[in-house]
Coordinates of C-alpha atoms in Angstrom, one line a residue:
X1 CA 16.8 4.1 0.3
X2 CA 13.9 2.2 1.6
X3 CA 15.3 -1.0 2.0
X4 CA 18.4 0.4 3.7
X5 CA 16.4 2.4 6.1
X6 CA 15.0 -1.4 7.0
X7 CA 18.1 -3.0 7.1
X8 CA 19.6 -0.7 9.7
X9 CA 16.5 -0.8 11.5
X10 CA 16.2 -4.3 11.7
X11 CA 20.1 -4.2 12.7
X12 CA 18.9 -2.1 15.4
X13 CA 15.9 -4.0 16.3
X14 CA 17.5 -7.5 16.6
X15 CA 21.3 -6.5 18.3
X16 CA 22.6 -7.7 21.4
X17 CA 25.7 -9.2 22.8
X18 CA 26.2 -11.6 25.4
X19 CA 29.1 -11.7 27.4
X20 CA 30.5 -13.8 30.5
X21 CA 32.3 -12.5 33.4
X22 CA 36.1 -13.9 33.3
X23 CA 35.3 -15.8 36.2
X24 CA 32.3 -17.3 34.7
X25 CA 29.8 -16.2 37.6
X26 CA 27.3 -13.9 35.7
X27 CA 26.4 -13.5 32.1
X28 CA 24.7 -10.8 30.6
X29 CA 22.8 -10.0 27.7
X30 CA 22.5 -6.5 26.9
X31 CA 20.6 -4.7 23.6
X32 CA 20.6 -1.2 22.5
X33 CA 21.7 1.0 25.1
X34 CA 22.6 -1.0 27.8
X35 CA 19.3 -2.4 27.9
X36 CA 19.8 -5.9 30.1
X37 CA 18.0 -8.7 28.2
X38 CA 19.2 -11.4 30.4
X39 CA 20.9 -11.8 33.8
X40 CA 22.3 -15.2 34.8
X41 CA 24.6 -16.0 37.8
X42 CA 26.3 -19.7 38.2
X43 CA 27.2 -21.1 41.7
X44 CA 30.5 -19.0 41.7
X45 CA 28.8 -15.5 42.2
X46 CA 28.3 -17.0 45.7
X47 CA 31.2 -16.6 46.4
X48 CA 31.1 -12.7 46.4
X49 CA 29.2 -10.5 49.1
X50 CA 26.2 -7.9 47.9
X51 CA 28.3 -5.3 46.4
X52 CA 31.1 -7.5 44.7
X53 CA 28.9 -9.1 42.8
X54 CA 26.6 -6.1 42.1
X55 CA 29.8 -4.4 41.1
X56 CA 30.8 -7.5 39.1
X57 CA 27.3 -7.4 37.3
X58 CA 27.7 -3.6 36.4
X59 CA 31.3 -4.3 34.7
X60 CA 29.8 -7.1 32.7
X61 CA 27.0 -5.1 31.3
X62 CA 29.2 -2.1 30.6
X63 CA 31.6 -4.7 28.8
X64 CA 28.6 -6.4 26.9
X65 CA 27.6 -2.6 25.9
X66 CA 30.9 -2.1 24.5
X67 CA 30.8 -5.1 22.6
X68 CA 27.5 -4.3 21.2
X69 CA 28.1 -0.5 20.1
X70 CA 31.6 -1.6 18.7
X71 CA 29.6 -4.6 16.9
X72 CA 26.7 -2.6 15.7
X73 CA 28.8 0.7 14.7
X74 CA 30.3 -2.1 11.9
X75 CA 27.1 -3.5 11.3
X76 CA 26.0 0.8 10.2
X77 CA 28.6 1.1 8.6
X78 CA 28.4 -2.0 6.3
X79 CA 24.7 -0.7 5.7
X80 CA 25.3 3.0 4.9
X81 CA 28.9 2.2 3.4
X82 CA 30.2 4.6 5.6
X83 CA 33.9 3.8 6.9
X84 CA 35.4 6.9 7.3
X85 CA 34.2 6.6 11.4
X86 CA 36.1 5.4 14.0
X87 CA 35.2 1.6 14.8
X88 CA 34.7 2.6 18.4
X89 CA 33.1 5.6 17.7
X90 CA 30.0 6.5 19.4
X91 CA 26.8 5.0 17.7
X92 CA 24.5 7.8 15.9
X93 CA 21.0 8.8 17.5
X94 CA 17.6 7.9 15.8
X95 CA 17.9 11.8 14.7
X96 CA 21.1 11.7 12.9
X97 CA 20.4 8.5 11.5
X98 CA 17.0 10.0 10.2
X99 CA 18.9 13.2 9.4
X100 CA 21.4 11.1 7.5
X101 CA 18.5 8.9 5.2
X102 CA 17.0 12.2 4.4
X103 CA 20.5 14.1 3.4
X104 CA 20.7 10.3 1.1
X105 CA 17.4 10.6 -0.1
X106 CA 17.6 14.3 -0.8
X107 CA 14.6 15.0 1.3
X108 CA 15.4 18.3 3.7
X109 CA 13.8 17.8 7.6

C-alpha cells in the first residue's frame, strides 16, 4: 500500500507534457493542472498580433493539459490496477485518491 501510495505520488510529482502549436510558434509545457512549466515562442508567433497569439498560447496549454490528464489518468490506472474508468475521464482529487488508499488499506477517514 505504501509503495503504491509513492508511486502514484511520484507520477504526480514528475508529470508533464509538452506540446507544439501546429504551426510551430509556441510550445508549452504544462504539469498538473494546467500549471505552465515552460513557455517558448519561435520567430513565427511574430507573425500574429497580441490576441492571436495570446489565443494561440491558451489553445496550446489547454491541448498540453489534455494530453497530460489523458496520459496521467493511464499512468493511475496502471498503479492502482484500476481500468474500469474511462481513459479521458477526469483525473481523481488528492481526496479521493486518499479516500481510495485508505478504502485499500482498510483504514476508514
Amino acid at each position: 500500500m505504501a509503495e503504491r501510495a509513492r508511486r502514484i505520488r511520484e507520477a504526480v510529482t514528475v508529470a508533464s507534457a509538452e506540446l507544439t502549436s501546429e504551426d510551430h510558434a509556441v510550445t508549452v509545457v504544462v504539469g498538473p493542472g494546467g500549471a505552465v512549466r515552460d513557455l517558448q515562442f519561435t520567430s513565427r508567433a511574430a507573425r500574429y498580433t497580441g490576441a492571436e497569439l495570446g489565443a494561440l498560447v491558451v489553445r496550446t496549454i489547454r491541448e498540453a493539459t489534455g494530453l497530460l490528464q489523458r496520459d496521467l489518468a493511464e499512468t493511475l490506472a496502471e498503479i492502482t490496477g484500476r481500468r474500469d474508468a474511462a481513459p479521458f475521464a477526469p483525473l481523481p482529487t488528492p481526496a479521493q485518491l486518499r479516500a481510495e488508499l485508505d478504502r485499500d488499506a482498510g483504514t476508514p477517514r
